[in-house]
Structures are given as C-alpha cells and as structure tokens.
Coordinates of C-alpha atoms in Angstrom, one line a residue:
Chain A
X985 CA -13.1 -39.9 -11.5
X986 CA -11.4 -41.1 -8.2
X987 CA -9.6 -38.8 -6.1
X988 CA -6.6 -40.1 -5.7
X989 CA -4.7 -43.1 -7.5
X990 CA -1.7 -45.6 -6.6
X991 CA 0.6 -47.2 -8.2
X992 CA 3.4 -49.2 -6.9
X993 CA 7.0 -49.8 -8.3
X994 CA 9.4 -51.2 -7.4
X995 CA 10.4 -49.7 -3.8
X996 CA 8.3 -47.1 -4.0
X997 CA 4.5 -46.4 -3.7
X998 CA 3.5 -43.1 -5.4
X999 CA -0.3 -41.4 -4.5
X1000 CA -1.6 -39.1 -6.9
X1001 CA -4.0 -37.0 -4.6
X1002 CA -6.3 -34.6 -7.2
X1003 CA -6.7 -31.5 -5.0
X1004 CA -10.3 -30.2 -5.5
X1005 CA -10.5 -26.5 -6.4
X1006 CA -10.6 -24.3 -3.2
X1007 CA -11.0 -21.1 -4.5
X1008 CA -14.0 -19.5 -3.4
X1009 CA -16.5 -18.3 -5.7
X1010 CA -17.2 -14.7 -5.6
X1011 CA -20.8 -13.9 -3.8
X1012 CA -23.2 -13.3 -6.6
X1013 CA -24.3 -9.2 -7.3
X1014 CA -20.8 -8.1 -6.0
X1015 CA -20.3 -6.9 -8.9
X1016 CA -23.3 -4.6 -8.3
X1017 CA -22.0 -2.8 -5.9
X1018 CA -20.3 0.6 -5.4
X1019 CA -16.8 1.3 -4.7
X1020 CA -17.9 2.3 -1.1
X1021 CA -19.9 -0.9 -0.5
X1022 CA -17.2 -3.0 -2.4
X1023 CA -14.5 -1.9 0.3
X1024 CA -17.1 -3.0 3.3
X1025 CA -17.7 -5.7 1.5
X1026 CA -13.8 -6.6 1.6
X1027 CA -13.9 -5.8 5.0
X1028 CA -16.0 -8.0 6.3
X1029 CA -14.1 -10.9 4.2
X1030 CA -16.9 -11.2 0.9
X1031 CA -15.1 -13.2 -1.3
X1032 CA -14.2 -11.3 -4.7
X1033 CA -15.0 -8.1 -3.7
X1034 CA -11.3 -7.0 -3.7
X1035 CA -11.3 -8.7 -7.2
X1036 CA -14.2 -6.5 -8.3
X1037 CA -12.5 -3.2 -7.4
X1038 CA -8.8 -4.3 -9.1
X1039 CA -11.6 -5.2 -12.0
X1040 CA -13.1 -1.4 -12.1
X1041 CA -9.9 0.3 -11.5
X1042 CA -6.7 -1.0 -12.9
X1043 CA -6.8 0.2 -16.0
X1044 CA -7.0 4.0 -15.1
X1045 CA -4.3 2.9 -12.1
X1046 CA -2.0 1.2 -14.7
X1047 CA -2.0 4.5 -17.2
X1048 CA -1.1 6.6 -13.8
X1049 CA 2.1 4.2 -13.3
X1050 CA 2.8 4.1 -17.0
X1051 CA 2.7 8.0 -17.7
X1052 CA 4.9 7.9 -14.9
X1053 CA 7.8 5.8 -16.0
X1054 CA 6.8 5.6 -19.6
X1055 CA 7.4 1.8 -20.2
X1056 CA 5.0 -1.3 -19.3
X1057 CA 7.2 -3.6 -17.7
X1058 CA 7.7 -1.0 -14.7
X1059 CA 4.3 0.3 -15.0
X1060 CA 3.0 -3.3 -14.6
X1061 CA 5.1 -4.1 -11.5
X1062 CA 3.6 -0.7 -9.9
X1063 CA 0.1 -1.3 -10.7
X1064 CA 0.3 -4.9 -9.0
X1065 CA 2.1 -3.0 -6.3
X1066 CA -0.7 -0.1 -5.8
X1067 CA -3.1 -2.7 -5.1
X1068 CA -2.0 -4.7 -2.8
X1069 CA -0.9 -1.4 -0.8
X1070 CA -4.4 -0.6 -1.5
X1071 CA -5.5 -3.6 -0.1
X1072 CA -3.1 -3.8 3.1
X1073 CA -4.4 0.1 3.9
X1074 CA -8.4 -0.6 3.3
X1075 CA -8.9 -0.3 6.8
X1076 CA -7.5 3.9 6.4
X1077 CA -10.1 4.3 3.5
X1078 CA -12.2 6.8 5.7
X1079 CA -14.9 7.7 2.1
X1080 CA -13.7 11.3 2.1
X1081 CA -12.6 11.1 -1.4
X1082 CA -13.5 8.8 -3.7
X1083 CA -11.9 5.4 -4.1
X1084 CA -10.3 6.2 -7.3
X1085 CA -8.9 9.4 -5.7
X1086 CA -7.0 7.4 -3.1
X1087 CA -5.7 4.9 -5.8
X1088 CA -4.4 7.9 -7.0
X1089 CA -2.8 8.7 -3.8
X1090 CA -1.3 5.5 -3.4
X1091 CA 0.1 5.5 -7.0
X1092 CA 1.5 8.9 -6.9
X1093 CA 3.4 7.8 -3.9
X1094 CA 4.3 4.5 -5.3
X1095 CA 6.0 5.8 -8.3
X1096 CA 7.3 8.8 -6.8
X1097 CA 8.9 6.7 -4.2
X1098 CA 10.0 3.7 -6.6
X1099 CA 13.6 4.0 -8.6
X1100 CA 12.6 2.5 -11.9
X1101 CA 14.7 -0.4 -13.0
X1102 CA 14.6 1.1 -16.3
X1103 CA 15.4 4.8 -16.3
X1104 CA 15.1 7.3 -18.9
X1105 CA 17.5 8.0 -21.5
X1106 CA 18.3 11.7 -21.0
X1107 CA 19.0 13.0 -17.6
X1108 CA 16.2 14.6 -15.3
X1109 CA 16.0 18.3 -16.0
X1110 CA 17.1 20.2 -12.4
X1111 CA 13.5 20.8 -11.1
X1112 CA 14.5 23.9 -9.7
X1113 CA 14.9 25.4 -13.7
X1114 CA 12.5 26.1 -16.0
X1115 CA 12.2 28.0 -19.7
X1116 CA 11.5 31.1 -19.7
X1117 CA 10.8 32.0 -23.6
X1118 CA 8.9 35.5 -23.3
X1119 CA 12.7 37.0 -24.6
X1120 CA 12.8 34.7 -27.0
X1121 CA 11.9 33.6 -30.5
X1122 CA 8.6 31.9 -31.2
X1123 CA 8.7 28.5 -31.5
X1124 CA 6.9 26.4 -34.7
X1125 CA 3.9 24.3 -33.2
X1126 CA 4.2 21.3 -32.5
X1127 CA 3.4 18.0 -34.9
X1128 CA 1.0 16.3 -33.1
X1129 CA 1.3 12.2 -33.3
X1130 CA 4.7 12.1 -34.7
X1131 CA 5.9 13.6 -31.0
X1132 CA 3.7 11.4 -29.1
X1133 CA 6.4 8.8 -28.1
X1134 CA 8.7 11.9 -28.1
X1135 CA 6.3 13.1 -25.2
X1136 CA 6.2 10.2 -23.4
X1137 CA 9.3 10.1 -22.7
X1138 CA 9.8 13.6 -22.1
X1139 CA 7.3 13.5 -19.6
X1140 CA 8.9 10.5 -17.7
X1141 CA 11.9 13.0 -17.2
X1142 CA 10.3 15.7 -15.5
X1143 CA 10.7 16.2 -12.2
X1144 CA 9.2 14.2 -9.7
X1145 CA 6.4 16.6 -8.6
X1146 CA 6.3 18.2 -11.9
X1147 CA 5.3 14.9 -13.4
X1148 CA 2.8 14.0 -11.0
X1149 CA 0.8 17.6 -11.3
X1150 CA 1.2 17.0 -14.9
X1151 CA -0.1 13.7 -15.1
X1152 CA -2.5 14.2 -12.6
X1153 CA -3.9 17.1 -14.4
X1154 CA -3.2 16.3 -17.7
X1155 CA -4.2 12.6 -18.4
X1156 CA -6.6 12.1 -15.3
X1157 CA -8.2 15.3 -15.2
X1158 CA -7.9 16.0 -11.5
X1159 CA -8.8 19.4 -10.2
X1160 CA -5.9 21.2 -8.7
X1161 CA -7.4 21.0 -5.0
X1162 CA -7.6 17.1 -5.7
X1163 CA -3.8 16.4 -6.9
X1164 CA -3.0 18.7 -4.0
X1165 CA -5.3 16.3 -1.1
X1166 CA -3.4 13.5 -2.9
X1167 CA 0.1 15.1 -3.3
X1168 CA 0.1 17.2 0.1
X1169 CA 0.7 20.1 -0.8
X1170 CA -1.6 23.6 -2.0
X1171 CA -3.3 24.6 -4.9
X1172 CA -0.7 27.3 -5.7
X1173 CA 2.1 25.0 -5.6
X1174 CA 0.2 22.6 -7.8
X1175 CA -0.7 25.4 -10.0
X1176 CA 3.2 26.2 -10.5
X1177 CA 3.9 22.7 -11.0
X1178 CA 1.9 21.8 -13.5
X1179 CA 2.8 25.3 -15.4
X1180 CA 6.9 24.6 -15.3
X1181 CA 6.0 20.9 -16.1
X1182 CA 4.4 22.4 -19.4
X1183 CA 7.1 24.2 -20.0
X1184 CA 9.6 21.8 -19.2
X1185 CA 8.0 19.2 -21.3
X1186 CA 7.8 21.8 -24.2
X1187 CA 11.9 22.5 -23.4
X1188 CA 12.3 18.3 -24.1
X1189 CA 10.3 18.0 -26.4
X1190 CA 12.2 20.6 -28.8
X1191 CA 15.9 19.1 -27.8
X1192 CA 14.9 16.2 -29.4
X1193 CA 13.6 17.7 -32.3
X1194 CA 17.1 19.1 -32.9
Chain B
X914 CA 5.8 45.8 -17.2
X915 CA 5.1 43.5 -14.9
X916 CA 3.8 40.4 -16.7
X917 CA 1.5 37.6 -15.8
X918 CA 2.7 35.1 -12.8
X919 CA 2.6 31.5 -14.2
X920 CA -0.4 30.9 -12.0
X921 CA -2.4 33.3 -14.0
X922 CA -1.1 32.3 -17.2
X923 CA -1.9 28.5 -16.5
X924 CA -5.4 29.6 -15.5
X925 CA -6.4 31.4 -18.5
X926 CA -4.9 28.6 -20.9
X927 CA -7.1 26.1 -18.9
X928 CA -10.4 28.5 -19.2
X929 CA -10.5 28.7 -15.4
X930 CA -10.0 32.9 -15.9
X931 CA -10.4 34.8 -18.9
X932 CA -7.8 36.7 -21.0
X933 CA -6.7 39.2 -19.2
X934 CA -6.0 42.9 -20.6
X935 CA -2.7 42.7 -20.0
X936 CA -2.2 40.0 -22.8
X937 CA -3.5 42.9 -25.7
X938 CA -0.3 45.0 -24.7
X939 CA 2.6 42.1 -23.7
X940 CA 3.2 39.7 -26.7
X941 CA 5.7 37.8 -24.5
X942 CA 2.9 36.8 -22.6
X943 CA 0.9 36.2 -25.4
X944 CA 3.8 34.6 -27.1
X945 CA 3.8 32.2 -23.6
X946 CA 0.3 31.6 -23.3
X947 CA 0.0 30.4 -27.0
X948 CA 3.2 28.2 -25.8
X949 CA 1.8 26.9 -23.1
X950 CA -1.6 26.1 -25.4
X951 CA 0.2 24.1 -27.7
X952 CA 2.3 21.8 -25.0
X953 CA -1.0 21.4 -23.0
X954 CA -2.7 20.0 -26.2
X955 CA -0.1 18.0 -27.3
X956 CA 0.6 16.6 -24.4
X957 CA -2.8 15.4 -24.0
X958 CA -2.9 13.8 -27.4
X959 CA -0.5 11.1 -26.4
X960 CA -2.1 8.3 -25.1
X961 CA -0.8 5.1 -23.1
X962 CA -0.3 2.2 -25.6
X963 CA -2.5 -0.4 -25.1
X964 CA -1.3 -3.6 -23.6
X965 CA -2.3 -7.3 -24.5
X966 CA -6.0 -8.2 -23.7
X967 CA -4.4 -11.2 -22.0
X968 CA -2.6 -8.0 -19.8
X969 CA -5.5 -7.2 -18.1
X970 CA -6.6 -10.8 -16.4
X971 CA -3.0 -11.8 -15.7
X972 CA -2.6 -8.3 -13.9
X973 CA -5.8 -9.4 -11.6
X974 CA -4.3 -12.9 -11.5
X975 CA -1.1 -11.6 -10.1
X976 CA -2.7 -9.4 -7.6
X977 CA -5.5 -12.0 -6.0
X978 CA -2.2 -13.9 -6.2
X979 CA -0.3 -11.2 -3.9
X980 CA -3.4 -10.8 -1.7
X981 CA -4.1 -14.4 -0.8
X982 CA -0.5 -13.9 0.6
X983 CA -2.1 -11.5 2.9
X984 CA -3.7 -11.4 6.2
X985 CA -7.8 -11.1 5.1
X986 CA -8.6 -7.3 6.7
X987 CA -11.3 -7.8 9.0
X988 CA -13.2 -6.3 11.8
X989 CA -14.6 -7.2 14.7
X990 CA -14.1 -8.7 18.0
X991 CA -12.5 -12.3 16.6
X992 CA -9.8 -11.2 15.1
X993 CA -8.5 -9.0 18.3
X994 CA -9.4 -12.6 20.5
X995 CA -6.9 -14.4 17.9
X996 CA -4.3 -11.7 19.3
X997 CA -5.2 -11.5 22.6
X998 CA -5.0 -15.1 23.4
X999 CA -1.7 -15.5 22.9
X1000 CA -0.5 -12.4 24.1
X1001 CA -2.4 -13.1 27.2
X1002 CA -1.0 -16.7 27.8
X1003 CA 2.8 -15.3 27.3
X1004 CA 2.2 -13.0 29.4
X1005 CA 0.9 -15.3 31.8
X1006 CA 4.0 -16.9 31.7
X1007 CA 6.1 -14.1 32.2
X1008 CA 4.4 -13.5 35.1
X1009 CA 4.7 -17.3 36.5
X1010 CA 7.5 -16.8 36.2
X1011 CA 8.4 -13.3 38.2
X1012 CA 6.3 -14.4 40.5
X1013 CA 8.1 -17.9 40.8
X1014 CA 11.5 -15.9 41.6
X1015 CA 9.8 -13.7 44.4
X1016 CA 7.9 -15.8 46.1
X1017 CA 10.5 -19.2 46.0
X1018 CA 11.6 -20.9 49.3
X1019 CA 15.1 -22.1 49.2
X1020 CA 13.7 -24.8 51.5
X1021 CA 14.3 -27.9 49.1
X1022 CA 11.3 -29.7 51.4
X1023 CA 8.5 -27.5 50.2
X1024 CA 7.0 -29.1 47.2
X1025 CA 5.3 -25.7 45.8
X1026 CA 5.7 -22.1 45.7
X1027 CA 2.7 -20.2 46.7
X1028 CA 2.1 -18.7 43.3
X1029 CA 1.9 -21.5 41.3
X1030 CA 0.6 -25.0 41.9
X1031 CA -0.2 -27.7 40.1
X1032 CA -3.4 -29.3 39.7
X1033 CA -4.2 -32.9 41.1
X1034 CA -6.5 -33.4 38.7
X1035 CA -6.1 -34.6 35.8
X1036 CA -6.5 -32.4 32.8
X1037 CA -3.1 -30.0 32.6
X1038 CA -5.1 -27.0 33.2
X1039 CA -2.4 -24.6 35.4
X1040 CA -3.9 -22.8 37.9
X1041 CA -2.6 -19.6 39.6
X1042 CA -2.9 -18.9 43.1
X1043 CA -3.9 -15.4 44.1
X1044 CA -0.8 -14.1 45.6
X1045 CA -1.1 -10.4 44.0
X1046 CA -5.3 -9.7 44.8
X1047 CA -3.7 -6.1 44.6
X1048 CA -2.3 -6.2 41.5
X1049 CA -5.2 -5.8 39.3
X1050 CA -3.6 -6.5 35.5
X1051 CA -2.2 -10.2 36.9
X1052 CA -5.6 -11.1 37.9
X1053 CA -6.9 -10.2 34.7
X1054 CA -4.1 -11.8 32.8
X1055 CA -4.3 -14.7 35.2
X1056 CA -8.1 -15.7 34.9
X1057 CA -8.0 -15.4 31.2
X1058 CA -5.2 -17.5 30.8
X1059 CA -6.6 -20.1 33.4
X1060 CA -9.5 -20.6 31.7
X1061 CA -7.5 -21.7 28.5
X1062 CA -6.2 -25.3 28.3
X1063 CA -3.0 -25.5 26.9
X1064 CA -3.8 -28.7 24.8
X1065 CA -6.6 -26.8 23.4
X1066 CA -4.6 -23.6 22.5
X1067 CA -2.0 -26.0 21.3
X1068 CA -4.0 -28.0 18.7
X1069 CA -5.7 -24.5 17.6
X1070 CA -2.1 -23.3 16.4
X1071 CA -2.6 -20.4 19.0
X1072 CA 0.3 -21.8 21.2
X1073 CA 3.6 -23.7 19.4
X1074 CA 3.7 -26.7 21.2
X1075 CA 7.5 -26.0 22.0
X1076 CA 6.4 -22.4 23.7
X1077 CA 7.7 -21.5 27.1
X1078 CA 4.5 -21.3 28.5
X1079 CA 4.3 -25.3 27.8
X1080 CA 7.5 -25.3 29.3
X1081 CA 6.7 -23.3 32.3
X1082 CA 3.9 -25.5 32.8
X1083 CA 5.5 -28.8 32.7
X1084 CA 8.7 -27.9 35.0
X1085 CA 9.0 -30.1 38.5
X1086 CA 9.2 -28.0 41.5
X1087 CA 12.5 -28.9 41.5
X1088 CA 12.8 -27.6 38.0
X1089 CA 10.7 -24.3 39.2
X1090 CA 12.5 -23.2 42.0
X1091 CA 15.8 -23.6 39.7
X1092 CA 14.1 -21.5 37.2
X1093 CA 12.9 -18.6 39.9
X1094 CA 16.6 -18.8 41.3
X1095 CA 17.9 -18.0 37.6
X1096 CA 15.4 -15.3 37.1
X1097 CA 16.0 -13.9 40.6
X1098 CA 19.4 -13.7 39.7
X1099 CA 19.1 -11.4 36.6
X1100 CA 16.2 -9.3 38.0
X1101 CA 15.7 -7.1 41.1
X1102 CA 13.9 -9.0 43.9
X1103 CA 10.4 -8.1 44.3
X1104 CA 10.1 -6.6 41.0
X1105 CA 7.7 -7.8 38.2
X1106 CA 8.5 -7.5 34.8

C-alpha cells in the first residue's frame, strides 16, 4: 500500500500522507518487573514501563477516589489525575514505602484537595461533632446490602480527614502508622479519626433510615 | 465511672487489644463497642460498583494520553546540557551586552569595543575578548558559549532563531555602541547585571 496518494481537482491538489504508527512498543519482560524496578525503569525512559504500573495499580487507586466522592464520573477524573501527578513526582519516589503506599498518598491528597463537581446530597456533618450514644437507646443492627448505597454515600459526607482514615482503614486495610505517613499526622489522631468516622457514618446512616 | 477513650474502644473492636474489664461493669461502653462493631462491618460490606471492562483500558488510554503531554523524567547529565545551553548562551548575551555599555567609546571612529569583536572569518562564531580575566563566572559563561555556533544551536531548536542573542550577534558596531549607550543609560556604569 503506497504511503501517500494524490489526486488533483480542479484548483486544488490534495496529498493523503498515511502516517506510520509511532508509538513505541513497550520493551519486552517489563511487565516482569517490580514496582521498584518499574519506576527506574520509567526513569531512565523504558518505553511502557509507566503503562505497566497504571496497569497493576489503577484499580485499587480508582476505589480510593471513588469511596471518596462516591460516584464514577469524579472518581474517574481523579484516578487519571493521581497518575499523572504520580508520574510528574517519580523523581520524589525515594522506596521508603511501597509504591502503592505513595499512590495512596497522592490520592488522599488529590481528593482531599479536589471540590467534586458533583457533591453530595446532604450537607457535611460539622467534623468537629460526633454521636455520643452511651446515654442513649440501643440501636437495631444494621441490614446489611440494602444500606450499601445508603453507606456509600454516607461515607462521601464525612469529614475530610474522617473519610480518608475511614477509607484508608476500612476499604484498603492500611495500618494506622501507614494512613498517618500518608495523611501527616499521628497514630492517635488517626485512631480518633477513624473512631468518630464510625460513628458518624453510623449517625448517617440512621437519618436516612427515618 | 470513667469510661473507655475512643482510642481504646476502636482498638478492642479491631482486635488490636482485648476486652477490657471495664466493659463487664459499663453497658454504655458495651452498648458503644457493639455499635461501633456493627458500623465497622457494615461499612466494609459495601463494595465499589464495578465499572465497564472497556473502563479499565480507556482509563490507561487516557493517562499514556496525559503523559505523552509530559516532559519524559530522566536522569542524567543530557538532560541538565539541554538546560544549560541555553541558559548559558542568554546569559552570554546579557553579558555582551553589560559589557558593551561599560567598555563603549563614544568615539564614532573606533570600529569595535574591546569586549566584543567580530570574527573575520567566516563562520558566525562570536568570540569574546577577555576583558574581565578576574571575573571568573564570565569566563566560564563566555568559553561555553563560544564554543557553540549559533546556526547549530539554532537548527537544534536550542536557540529561537529570533532570540536576542542572534540579535546581539548580528548588530553593526554602529548598531552596538547604540545598544551599550541605551543599556548604559538604564544601568549604573560599571556594573554587571
């Protein structure tokens, strides 16, 4: 098949050029390597290697963003987002923590920091509150799947820093000296984050049952 | 009674500490932790629904799309010479220039100021006189840049062809000694920038 073709009118000449594909094909075994190797790999300008981490980690990337604003569209714009901060900041990647670990960092700071284009329905609870039901009357458990979108949302109305310990803990199983290397703060203060988060959560989740 | 700080109670739901005493004698705290059970478990019930399948690749698509966009991060010393080169010839200008307004005879007969001179050879190469041996950064600046021809920088992209280092380097003496005269009016004499 010829590259390009002519063909001539009348006053005018017009060249159809076919543009051969220039995308490089990704080194063979990059696939193979770990997440450490992956980001020299990117480094020193290995062609797919960034594709290869986006590859291992945007799924568990694109939950973070979604338990954090509860709907895809947002999550999705985040997730795209996270990377390519990842990606401008892979030179800072020192190997302290683990790669995942500082996606998570630069998620939690992505959504913390980004106003969602869709916000929730309800209004943010004041983070500064919290239920205290020891006074109180028990409460009937709670029916598991038929609250899960219920939940969802609730937990897209926490607090900021409530919601990140939350989901951090929660969905992605972090230990709480790990959410607090990737939030910045201590232990204890994660510890009491995730605790009014819970009970927060639990405070939203029954006003909606009424 | 004092009961158990949130801290506590978040730790024994979790397993990380076990039941404390306390909870055989407070049922508020009992009452909480059982609470605080429930929510936990709940709350990790609820999954994130599952995009498309065609999510996934166009998610990778649109990032590779977003990072071709992007500077490739490298190391090493070629990307710092891709900086330096063109930091190093304006500064070579700048300092043509400076040096242009404080060393420039108002004596319209001289055909060159001592700091710069043309070469009578022909390739476009600009050379630069040593007039500050004690001033140890110009030398620098001034061999690196003289060892760079400017049609060479040019066609590499390093310099725009309209930069005012090409300018500077094409001026008359005429056109130089105007040039210093403007300079000298809008700087201190005798200082460098």
């Amino acid at each position: 098949m010829p590259g390009r073709t002519s063909g001539k009118g009348q006053g005018w000449t017009l060249t159809v050029v076919r543009q051969e594909n220039t995308e490089v094909a990704p080194d063979p075994g990059i696939g193979e390597l770990n997440d450490q190797e992956l980001v020299a790999a990117c480094l020193a300008g290995r062609a797919g290697a960034f594709d290869v981490i986006v590859e291992r980690h945007r799924r568990s990337v694109y939950q973070l963003c979604y338990r954090f604003v509860g709907n895809h569209e947002d999550a999705s714009d985040l997730s795209q987002d996270v990377f390519l901060r990842a990606y401008r900041g892979l030179r800072n990647f020192r190997g302290q923590s683990s790669l995942g670990t500082w996606l998570y960092r630069i998620g939690v700071n992505v959504c913390l920091n980004r106003v969602s284009i869709k916000r929730p329905a309800n209004e943010p609870i004041d983070e500064h509150r919290h239920v205290d039901t020891r006074n109180e009357s028990p409460v009937d458990g709670v029916l598991r799947t038929e609250r899960a979108a219920r939940v969802r949302a609730a937990v897209a109305q926490l607090p900021r820093k409530q919601r990140a310990a939350l989901v951090l803990r929660i969905y992605h199983e972090l230990s709480h000296q790990e959410i607090a290397d990737i939030v910045g703060s201590s232990v204890g203060a994660v510890k009491a984050n995730v605790f009014h988060a819970l009970q927060n959560l639990k405070k939203l989740i029954d006003e909606d049952l009424v | 009674m004092s009961h158990l700080s949130p801290e506590e109670l978040l730790d024994i739901a979790e397993g990380a500490r076990p039941a404390s005493p306390h909870l055989a004698a407070c049922e508020p705290c009992r009452r909480q932790l059982h609470e605080l059970r429930a929510v936990m478990t709940s709350a990790a019930e609820v999954d994130v629904p599952e995009p498309s399948p065609l999510f996934w690749d166009h998610l990778s698509a649109r990032v590779r799309e977003a990072v071709a966009a992007e500077d490739l991060p490298t190391d090493g010393w070629f990307s710092s010479w891709r900086v330096l080169v063109p930091i190093a010839a304006l500064a070579a200008v700048v300092l043509i220039a400076v040096l242009a307004a404080t060393h420039a005879q108002p004596a319209p007969s001289q055909t060159s100021t001592p700091s710069v001179a043309r070469s009578a050879a022909a390739d476009d190469r600009v050379l630069l006189a040593d007039t500050a041996s004690d001033n140890a950064p110009f030398a620098f600046v001034a061999d690196l840049a003289s060892q760079m021809q400017m049609d060479a920088a040019e066609s590499a992209g390093l310099v725009p062809g309209d930069a005012a280092d090409h300018a500077v380097s094409h001026l008359s003496d005429d056109e130089l000694r105007t040039l210093a005269e403007l300079i000298k009016a809008e700087m201190p004499a005798g200082r460098a920038s």
